[in-house]
Amino acid sequence: MVYVTYLGLLCAFCTIQSAWTFYLPGLAPVNYCKAGDNVETCKSDIELYVNRLNTQESVIPYEYQHFDFCTTTADKPSPVENLGQVVFGERIRPSPYKLKFMQNMQCEKVCTKTYVAGNKEDEEKLEILKNGMALNYQHHWIVDNMPVTWCYHFNDDTDRQYCSTGFPMGCYSKESQTSQDICNSNYGKPNTYYLFNHVDLTITYHSGEAEEWGNNFKENGGRIISIKVVPRSIKHPQDAPDCGLKTPLDIPTGKLTHDQKIAITYTYSVAYIKNNTIKWSSRWDYILESMPPTNIQWFSILNSLVIVLFLSGMVAMIMLRTLHKDIARYNQIDSGEDAQEEFGWKLVHGDVFRPPRKGMLLAVLLGSGVQVFFMTLVTLAFACLGFLSPADRGALMTCAMVLYVCLGTPAGYVSARIYKSFGGEKWKSNVLLTAMLCPGIIFCLFFIMNLIFWSKGSSAAVPFSTLIALLALWFGVSVPLTFVGAYFGFRKRAFEHPVRTNQIPRQIPEQSFYTQAIPGVVMGGVLPFGCIFIQLFFILNSIWSNQMYYMFGFLFLVFLILIITCSETTILLCYFHLCAEDYHWWWRSFLTSGFTAAYLLIYCIHFFVKKLNIEDATSTLLYFGYTIIMVFLFFLLTGSIGFFACFWFVRKIYSVVKVD
């Protein structure tokens, strides 16, 4: 087992190295040039797309036009979104901002929105704007498949800079604020909304990679490597916009008084900077490297992972040495002249393979767990190789969902084979439950939350056509593949156990506290959770705090360690229970490692309380709805790992001892 541990560590480091070496950005580079240049392979117009707006203070995102911003009048088509983008609320739309390559712009007007008192529609739109600023909703813009970033310095002694992939739509200046509040540091009037109606865009481009187009292209063309924005609040005059003014656009908290009118003029400025020191293939580095102060410490994580591996290796060596002595002692007793009474785990050889209660349910959960396991393994492998990079939005979730659907065959095969080994005969019920139970639970939870998003008018609401497509994938692909796998599973012979099962069950003696079922299950999830909780923080940050996650090499390493730790922990506790003459190991092996999901749930609750600022009941319900789906899938994953490790262990030890 120790050699397997070190082999997994070596493979993980090779995977990390491959992830650093083979970066696949997801799209081919786009060459831009000045308008009027006679170069067929480049373009002068730069498309700026807007995405949904979200916030850490609410789980409910909204589309760009929900807040009554300026929209494009031209009939521009939206980019084609993949399944992952649609399911998880990505809504990319064309914007009214017109950009020309290497053409600086100063205070260009986009549109003017007017809100008149007494007009119910205007008052509702203005109230939506205020709510968005109060909850700190963030814009997410895209240029050349790159996020438009908002870079600012930390309020500490260092010169560290953090580049966020979103920027606020405005702010609300409260009476009591800290020095880190953007409203308090720039606008001092309390209890006032400040809308950021002007943006300064800085586009950095690189022209040194395209020498094959000649000197003209090197001077007037290039590839975009970064787009940075500085949002500002400006109270423009009514006759013409003036971006040099320092007076911010303030919106009062209360309703508009009689005959009061608020005019909001949206403007933008664009500046281009040439930089040939940064290559196009490295243009994501400044986003990935400028993480917040809670950024991962590579050495500390690697150190903790090595410690966990070392401890699990020591547990494996101790257990194997103890087992070796047990097997040698049992075989020596059987070959000796003096007959002695059996003791220890050999004493329950006639009951250890007795089929468990609720065997069909266990087989169904194991089949679904195998499906989740291979989905996770293949998805992480693709992500480590760079095929699911941050540039390819939604590719990670699309890959995971497609793999889950296509892996119905191993789920049906494992469930049918295990159920047949339990002596089950209701094969129709087994196949239907394998195809319907776990996916049905996930889909029902997802559908309930989708109804909530629909009622709120959120962009996260999945369209009805996409729901039909998901159901078609489920019933048209996954269910038939599950039936195919179950057909081959039932055709196979049942597992032949190394010892015979007695007809009369043996009475289990009274157990001590540490060998009882509940304490053993509770203790079993501690060590596996200790392997993942560091990475779990950054995964939850990427999901709920809109931070980019890219450390798939370390995540794959953690996944391998999780497999090894779940296996060793379950085998160790199973050995102790068998030595205490408790042969009910089937369900216990599944629940021991599966209880790691309970610690995951506790950590998600801690993250919700300490990290997020969510207060409304709807967002709380949605957060825990998605958390339950994640915890349920993790329960199936870890439970199946522990069961099959324990299944191999029990068959192995009872096959090497002599039993009459």
XYZ file of C-alpha atoms in Angstrom, residues 97 105-110 141 167-169 187 195-201 229-236 241-245 249 264-270:
40
model
C -19.978 49.700 -26.489
C -11.781 57.261 -27.358
C -12.526 60.005 -24.886
C -15.866 60.328 -23.116
C -17.982 58.530 -25.717
C -21.681 58.636 -24.924
C -23.607 55.363 -24.933
C -17.646 41.920 -19.293
C -16.431 45.351 -11.134
C -19.300 46.901 -9.157
C -22.254 48.531 -10.838
C -17.571 59.559 -2.011
C -23.986 54.631 -9.803
C -20.841 53.946 -11.828
C -22.018 55.313 -15.149
C -18.550 55.810 -16.684
C -15.787 53.263 -17.351
C -12.172 53.862 -18.381
C -11.041 50.872 -20.451
C -11.458 48.856 -16.301
C -11.749 51.686 -13.814
C -15.404 52.462 -12.988
C -16.357 55.998 -11.999
C -19.456 57.911 -11.009
C -19.853 61.195 -12.909
C -22.758 63.632 -12.851
C -22.735 64.752 -16.477
C -21.151 64.651 -21.247
C -18.015 65.869 -19.477
C -15.833 63.042 -18.103
C -13.427 65.454 -16.440
C -15.919 66.395 -13.757
C -23.781 60.888 -9.711
C -28.248 59.048 -16.074
C -25.800 59.365 -18.960
C -23.553 56.349 -19.576
C -20.113 57.066 -21.078
C -16.814 55.301 -21.659
C -13.211 56.021 -22.619
C -10.728 53.659 -24.271
